[in-house]
Amino acid sequence: FAKIDKVKSIDEFIANSQNDQAFLTQYAAECFRRQRYAPMGGCFHFLLCEPWPSINWGVVDYWRVPKAGYAALRRAFQPIMPSIEYHARVWPQGEPITAKLWVINDLQSNHAGATLSWRLLNEAGELIEDGKASVEIAPDSLHLVQDWRRDTLPAGQYQLEVNLTDHSGTILGDNVWVFAVE
């Protein structure tokens, strides 16, 4: 999964490595959270702040400036979260693209009549597909809402945006998955 593209400058390296850290941080945290109580009882990010100026897993640098991983970690630990389970960042053209859309609720409150909605956008920001599903969110729960599948897409970059709202339309959580078809 980890892949840092070759670069021509230190600034490109910093951007690429921080974007990769953000991806891996969010991916791991969501995987662990979906394993709630089977066998995971909890998870935490092991290094929040870099203790010296260096390249490491801190999501806040030595000078206390948040890196890209900070926003990813924050997203991955939303108390009520629409989680996207996928197994590739790059899909071969002609193969089906699949993901599972989950709802994780770490709170002790329920949310009856919630809606999970999704939008698939291409690299130009054009809507390719959208959908929604009703979901009853029980306290302290994990719920598989949708097996999402797209049989084929042309080569390019895509973004699947997922939003979870309560019965009155208030946003409970959001998520995004960026992938490529080559």
PDB file of C-alpha atoms in Angstrom:
ATOM      1  CA  PHE A   1       0.000   0.000   0.000  1.00  0.00           C
ATOM      2  CA  ALA A   2       2.755   2.448   0.882  1.00  0.00           C
ATOM      3  CA  LYS A   3       4.156   4.207  -2.134  1.00  0.00           C
ATOM      4  CA  ILE A   4       6.058   7.462  -2.278  1.00  0.00           C
ATOM      5  CA  ASP A   5       6.624   8.585  -5.849  1.00  0.00           C
ATOM      6  CA  LYS A   6      10.052   9.712  -7.023  1.00  0.00           C
ATOM      7  CA  VAL A   7      10.431  13.452  -6.735  1.00  0.00           C
ATOM      8  CA  LYS A   8      12.560  16.304  -8.039  1.00  0.00           C
ATOM      9  CA  SER A   9      12.741  18.423  -4.870  1.00  0.00           C
ATOM     10  CA  ILE A  10      12.673  18.196  -1.097  1.00  0.00           C
ATOM     11  CA  ASP A  11       9.323  20.032  -1.078  1.00  0.00           C
ATOM     12  CA  GLU A  12       7.795  17.343  -3.325  1.00  0.00           C
ATOM     13  CA  PHE A  13       9.245  14.637  -1.059  1.00  0.00           C
ATOM     14  CA  ILE A  14       7.744  16.283   2.025  1.00  0.00           C
ATOM     15  CA  ALA A  15       4.311  16.607   0.385  1.00  0.00           C
ATOM     16  CA  ASN A  16       4.351  13.023  -0.964  1.00  0.00           C
ATOM     17  CA  SER A  17       5.587  11.460   2.267  1.00  0.00           C
ATOM     18  CA  GLN A  18       3.084  13.407   4.387  1.00  0.00           C
ATOM     19  CA  ASN A  19       0.220  12.457   2.057  1.00  0.00           C
ATOM     20  CA  ASP A  20       1.258   8.815   2.272  1.00  0.00           C
ATOM     21  CA  GLN A  21       1.467   9.028   6.066  1.00  0.00           C
ATOM     22  CA  ALA A  22      -2.027  10.541   6.136  1.00  0.00           C
ATOM     23  CA  PHE A  23      -3.383   7.718   3.997  1.00  0.00           C
ATOM     24  CA  LEU A  24      -1.733   4.966   6.083  1.00  0.00           C
ATOM     25  CA  THR A  25      -2.764   6.565   9.381  1.00  0.00           C
ATOM     26  CA  GLN A  26      -6.412   6.767   8.385  1.00  0.00           C
ATOM     27  CA  TYR A  27      -6.455   3.351   6.707  1.00  0.00           C
ATOM     28  CA  ALA A  28      -4.984   1.591   9.777  1.00  0.00           C
ATOM     29  CA  ALA A  29      -7.188   3.411  12.287  1.00  0.00           C
ATOM     30  CA  GLU A  30     -10.344   2.590  10.332  1.00  0.00           C
ATOM     31  CA  CYS A  31      -9.331  -1.079   9.977  1.00  0.00           C
ATOM     32  CA  PHE A  32      -8.777  -1.337  13.728  1.00  0.00           C
ATOM     33  CA  ARG A  33     -12.035   0.446  14.532  1.00  0.00           C
ATOM     34  CA  ARG A  34     -14.022  -1.933  12.318  1.00  0.00           C
ATOM     35  CA  GLN A  35     -12.634  -4.823  14.416  1.00  0.00           C
ATOM     36  CA  ARG A  36     -14.353  -3.493  17.533  1.00  0.00           C
ATOM     37  CA  TYR A  37     -14.461  -6.149  20.256  1.00  0.00           C
ATOM     38  CA  ALA A  38     -13.489  -8.872  17.771  1.00  0.00           C
ATOM     39  CA  PRO A  39     -10.625  -8.911  18.808  1.00  0.00           C
ATOM     40  CA  MET A  40      -9.876  -5.174  19.206  1.00  0.00           C
ATOM     41  CA  GLY A  41     -10.940  -3.429  22.378  1.00  0.00           C
ATOM     42  CA  GLY A  42      -9.445  -0.098  21.343  1.00  0.00           C
ATOM     43  CA  CYS A  43      -6.657   1.561  19.395  1.00  0.00           C
ATOM     44  CA  PHE A  44      -4.559   4.683  19.543  1.00  0.00           C
ATOM     45  CA  HIS A  45      -2.027   6.460  17.382  1.00  0.00           C
ATOM     46  CA  PHE A  46       1.390   5.770  18.886  1.00  0.00           C
ATOM     47  CA  LEU A  47       3.153   9.053  18.086  1.00  0.00           C
ATOM     48  CA  LEU A  48       1.281  12.330  18.016  1.00  0.00           C
ATOM     49  CA  CYS A  49       4.078  14.904  18.128  1.00  0.00           C
ATOM     50  CA  GLU A  50       7.610  14.597  16.789  1.00  0.00           C
ATOM     51  CA  PRO A  51      10.081  14.828  19.697  1.00  0.00           C
ATOM     52  CA  TRP A  52      12.847  16.292  17.473  1.00  0.00           C
ATOM     53  CA  PRO A  53      13.051  17.647  13.907  1.00  0.00           C
ATOM     54  CA  SER A  54      12.999  14.435  11.882  1.00  0.00           C
ATOM     55  CA  ILE A  55      11.030  12.198   9.549  1.00  0.00           C
ATOM     56  CA  ASN A  56       8.813   9.998  11.707  1.00  0.00           C
ATOM     57  CA  TRP A  57       5.187   9.094  12.474  1.00  0.00           C
ATOM     58  CA  GLY A  58       4.239  12.245  14.373  1.00  0.00           C
ATOM     59  CA  VAL A  59       1.121  13.889  12.951  1.00  0.00           C
ATOM     60  CA  VAL A  60       2.250  17.193  14.451  1.00  0.00           C
ATOM     61  CA  ASP A  61       5.808  18.274  13.704  1.00  0.00           C
ATOM     62  CA  TYR A  62       8.474  19.339  16.203  1.00  0.00           C
ATOM     63  CA  TRP A  63       7.333  22.990  15.920  1.00  0.00           C
ATOM     64  CA  ARG A  64       3.712  21.903  16.662  1.00  0.00           C
ATOM     65  CA  VAL A  65       2.499  22.437  13.108  1.00  0.00           C
ATOM     66  CA  PRO A  66      -0.101  19.808  12.099  1.00  0.00           C
ATOM     67  CA  LYS A  67       0.935  17.613   9.162  1.00  0.00           C
ATOM     68  CA  ALA A  68      -1.486  16.014   6.669  1.00  0.00           C
ATOM     69  CA  GLY A  69      -1.740  13.006   8.980  1.00  0.00           C
ATOM     70  CA  TYR A  70      -3.357  15.138  11.682  1.00  0.00           C
ATOM     71  CA  ALA A  71      -6.511  15.709   9.626  1.00  0.00           C
ATOM     72  CA  ALA A  72      -6.525  12.041   8.605  1.00  0.00           C
ATOM     73  CA  LEU A  73      -6.269  10.908  12.236  1.00  0.00           C
ATOM     74  CA  ARG A  74      -9.010  13.315  13.247  1.00  0.00           C
ATOM     75  CA  ARG A  75     -11.269  11.948  10.493  1.00  0.00           C
ATOM     76  CA  ALA A  76     -10.480   8.329  11.411  1.00  0.00           C
ATOM     77  CA  PHE A  77     -11.501   8.891  15.046  1.00  0.00           C
ATOM     78  CA  GLN A  78     -14.832  10.660  14.546  1.00  0.00           C
ATOM     79  CA  PRO A  79     -17.092   9.270  17.313  1.00  0.00           C
ATOM     80  CA  ILE A  80     -19.744   8.465  14.705  1.00  0.00           C
ATOM     81  CA  MET A  81     -18.043   7.606  11.456  1.00  0.00           C
ATOM     82  CA  PRO A  82     -18.932   6.357   8.014  1.00  0.00           C
ATOM     83  CA  SER A  83     -16.003   4.005   7.335  1.00  0.00           C
ATOM     84  CA  ILE A  84     -14.970   2.888   3.851  1.00  0.00           C
ATOM     85  CA  GLU A  85     -13.382  -0.567   3.624  1.00  0.00           C
ATOM     86  CA  TYR A  86     -11.385  -1.145   0.431  1.00  0.00           C
ATOM     87  CA  HIS A  87      -8.453  -3.281  -0.637  1.00  0.00           C
ATOM     88  CA  ALA A  88      -6.652  -1.244  -3.287  1.00  0.00           C
ATOM     89  CA  ARG A  89      -5.656   2.311  -4.079  1.00  0.00           C
ATOM     90  CA  VAL A  90      -5.184   1.526  -7.778  1.00  0.00           C
ATOM     91  CA  TRP A  91      -7.572  -0.702  -9.732  1.00  0.00           C
ATOM     92  CA  PRO A  92      -6.829  -2.237 -13.146  1.00  0.00           C
ATOM     93  CA  GLN A  93      -9.097  -0.890 -15.861  1.00  0.00           C
ATOM     94  CA  GLY A  94     -11.902  -3.332 -16.633  1.00  0.00           C
ATOM     95  CA  GLU A  95     -11.966  -4.877 -13.130  1.00  0.00           C
ATOM     96  CA  PRO A  96     -14.844  -4.198 -10.740  1.00  0.00           C
ATOM     97  CA  ILE A  97     -14.136  -1.639  -8.008  1.00  0.00           C
ATOM     98  CA  THR A  98     -15.568  -2.662  -4.662  1.00  0.00           C
ATOM     99  CA  ALA A  99     -15.850  -1.233  -1.167  1.00  0.00           C
ATOM    100  CA  LYS A 100     -17.929  -1.775   1.939  1.00  0.00           C
ATOM    101  CA  LEU A 101     -19.617   1.214   3.592  1.00  0.00           C
ATOM    102  CA  TRP A 102     -19.842   0.872   7.369  1.00  0.00           C
ATOM    103  CA  VAL A 103     -21.151   3.022  10.206  1.00  0.00           C
ATOM    104  CA  ILE A 104     -19.191   3.033  13.462  1.00  0.00           C
ATOM    105  CA  ASN A 105     -20.778   4.543  16.576  1.00  0.00           C
ATOM    106  CA  ASP A 106     -18.580   4.842  19.674  1.00  0.00           C
ATOM    107  CA  LEU A 107     -21.186   6.870  21.553  1.00  0.00           C
ATOM    108  CA  GLN A 108     -23.824   5.560  23.935  1.00  0.00           C
ATOM    109  CA  SER A 109     -26.594   7.262  21.963  1.00  0.00           C
ATOM    110  CA  ASN A 110     -28.672   5.918  19.102  1.00  0.00           C
ATOM    111  CA  HIS A 111     -29.643   7.728  15.930  1.00  0.00           C
ATOM    112  CA  ALA A 112     -32.843   6.392  14.418  1.00  0.00           C
ATOM    113  CA  GLY A 113     -33.638   7.441  10.859  1.00  0.00           C
ATOM    114  CA  ALA A 114     -30.071   8.336   9.863  1.00  0.00           C
ATOM    115  CA  THR A 115     -28.983   8.427   6.209  1.00  0.00           C
ATOM    116  CA  LEU A 116     -25.707   7.317   4.676  1.00  0.00           C
ATOM    117  CA  SER A 117     -25.168   9.002   1.315  1.00  0.00           C
ATOM    118  CA  TRP A 118     -22.337   8.677  -1.186  1.00  0.00           C
ATOM    119  CA  ARG A 119     -21.105  10.405  -4.331  1.00  0.00           C
ATOM    120  CA  LEU A 120     -18.532   9.166  -6.815  1.00  0.00           C
ATOM    121  CA  LEU A 121     -16.684  11.999  -8.583  1.00  0.00           C
ATOM    122  CA  ASN A 122     -14.109  11.887 -11.362  1.00  0.00           C
ATOM    123  CA  GLU A 123     -10.915  13.968 -11.374  1.00  0.00           C
ATOM    124  CA  ALA A 124     -12.769  16.891 -12.988  1.00  0.00           C
ATOM    125  CA  GLY A 125     -15.237  16.881 -10.065  1.00  0.00           C
ATOM    126  CA  GLU A 126     -18.093  15.565 -12.238  1.00  0.00           C
ATOM    127  CA  LEU A 127     -20.677  13.351 -10.563  1.00  0.00           C
ATOM    128  CA  ILE A 128     -20.474   9.757 -11.818  1.00  0.00           C
ATOM    129  CA  GLU A 129     -22.861   8.132  -9.352  1.00  0.00           C
ATOM    130  CA  ASP A 130     -24.667   8.849  -6.111  1.00  0.00           C
ATOM    131  CA  GLY A 131     -26.825   6.925  -3.701  1.00  0.00           C
ATOM    132  CA  LYS A 132     -28.133   6.740  -0.185  1.00  0.00           C
ATOM    133  CA  ALA A 133     -29.349   4.250   2.357  1.00  0.00           C
ATOM    134  CA  SER A 134     -31.324   4.547   5.569  1.00  0.00           C
ATOM    135  CA  VAL A 135     -29.570   3.284   8.673  1.00  0.00           C
ATOM    136  CA  GLU A 136     -30.547   2.824  12.290  1.00  0.00           C
ATOM    137  CA  ILE A 137     -27.465   3.614  14.365  1.00  0.00           C
ATOM    138  CA  ALA A 138     -27.467   1.702  17.645  1.00  0.00           C
ATOM    139  CA  PRO A 139     -25.336   2.817  20.609  1.00  0.00           C
ATOM    140  CA  ASP A 140     -21.749   1.476  20.670  1.00  0.00           C
ATOM    141  CA  SER A 141     -22.129  -0.345  17.361  1.00  0.00           C
ATOM    142  CA  LEU A 142     -20.720  -1.312  13.996  1.00  0.00           C
ATOM    143  CA  HIS A 143     -23.082  -1.753  11.059  1.00  0.00           C
ATOM    144  CA  LEU A 144     -22.398  -2.765   7.450  1.00  0.00           C
ATOM    145  CA  VAL A 145     -24.690  -0.521   5.412  1.00  0.00           C
ATOM    146  CA  GLN A 146     -23.733  -1.089   1.789  1.00  0.00           C
ATOM    147  CA  ASP A 147     -21.597  -3.318  -0.414  1.00  0.00           C
ATOM    148  CA  TRP A 148     -20.622  -0.710  -3.007  1.00  0.00           C
ATOM    149  CA  ARG A 149     -19.553  -1.854  -6.458  1.00  0.00           C
ATOM    150  CA  ARG A 150     -18.773  -0.233  -9.748  1.00  0.00           C
ATOM    151  CA  ASP A 151     -18.305  -2.726 -12.602  1.00  0.00           C
ATOM    152  CA  THR A 152     -16.054  -0.559 -14.712  1.00  0.00           C
ATOM    153  CA  LEU A 153     -14.595   2.936 -14.876  1.00  0.00           C
ATOM    154  CA  PRO A 154     -12.340   4.582 -17.452  1.00  0.00           C
ATOM    155  CA  ALA A 155      -8.727   5.284 -16.477  1.00  0.00           C
ATOM    156  CA  GLY A 156      -8.360   8.259 -14.153  1.00  0.00           C
ATOM    157  CA  GLN A 157      -8.555   9.481 -10.562  1.00  0.00           C
ATOM    158  CA  TYR A 158     -11.768   9.127  -8.553  1.00  0.00           C
ATOM    159  CA  GLN A 159     -13.117  10.151  -5.197  1.00  0.00           C
ATOM    160  CA  LEU A 160     -15.885   8.434  -3.246  1.00  0.00           C
ATOM    161  CA  GLU A 161     -17.382  10.851  -0.711  1.00  0.00           C
ATOM    162  CA  VAL A 162     -19.526   9.453   2.091  1.00  0.00           C
ATOM    163  CA  ASN A 163     -21.705  11.476   4.499  1.00  0.00           C
ATOM    164  CA  LEU A 164     -23.759  10.367   7.454  1.00  0.00           C
ATOM    165  CA  THR A 165     -26.633  12.552   8.645  1.00  0.00           C
ATOM    166  CA  ASP A 166     -29.213  12.191  11.388  1.00  0.00           C
ATOM    167  CA  HIS A 167     -32.991  12.340  10.845  1.00  0.00           C
ATOM    168  CA  SER A 168     -32.925  16.159  10.773  1.00  0.00           C
ATOM    169  CA  GLY A 169     -30.069  16.390   8.249  1.00  0.00           C
ATOM    170  CA  THR A 170     -27.328  17.270  10.770  1.00  0.00           C
ATOM    171  CA  ILE A 171     -23.973  15.808   9.705  1.00  0.00           C
ATOM    172  CA  LEU A 172     -22.798  13.072  12.066  1.00  0.00           C
ATOM    173  CA  GLY A 173     -19.640  12.201  10.124  1.00  0.00           C
ATOM    174  CA  ASP A 174     -18.000  12.159   6.722  1.00  0.00           C
ATOM    175  CA  ASN A 175     -15.258  10.333   4.886  1.00  0.00           C
ATOM    176  CA  VAL A 176     -13.535  10.160   1.519  1.00  0.00           C
ATOM    177  CA  TRP A 177     -11.657   7.528  -0.480  1.00  0.00           C
ATOM    178  CA  VAL A 178      -9.405   8.583  -3.363  1.00  0.00           C
ATOM    179  CA  PHE A 179      -8.426   5.879  -5.855  1.00  0.00           C
ATOM    180  CA  ALA A 180      -7.148   5.473  -9.380  1.00  0.00           C
ATOM    181  CA  VAL A 181      -8.056   3.261 -12.326  1.00  0.00           C
ATOM    182  CA  GLU A 182      -5.156   2.476 -14.655  1.00  0.00           C
TER     183      GLU A 182
END
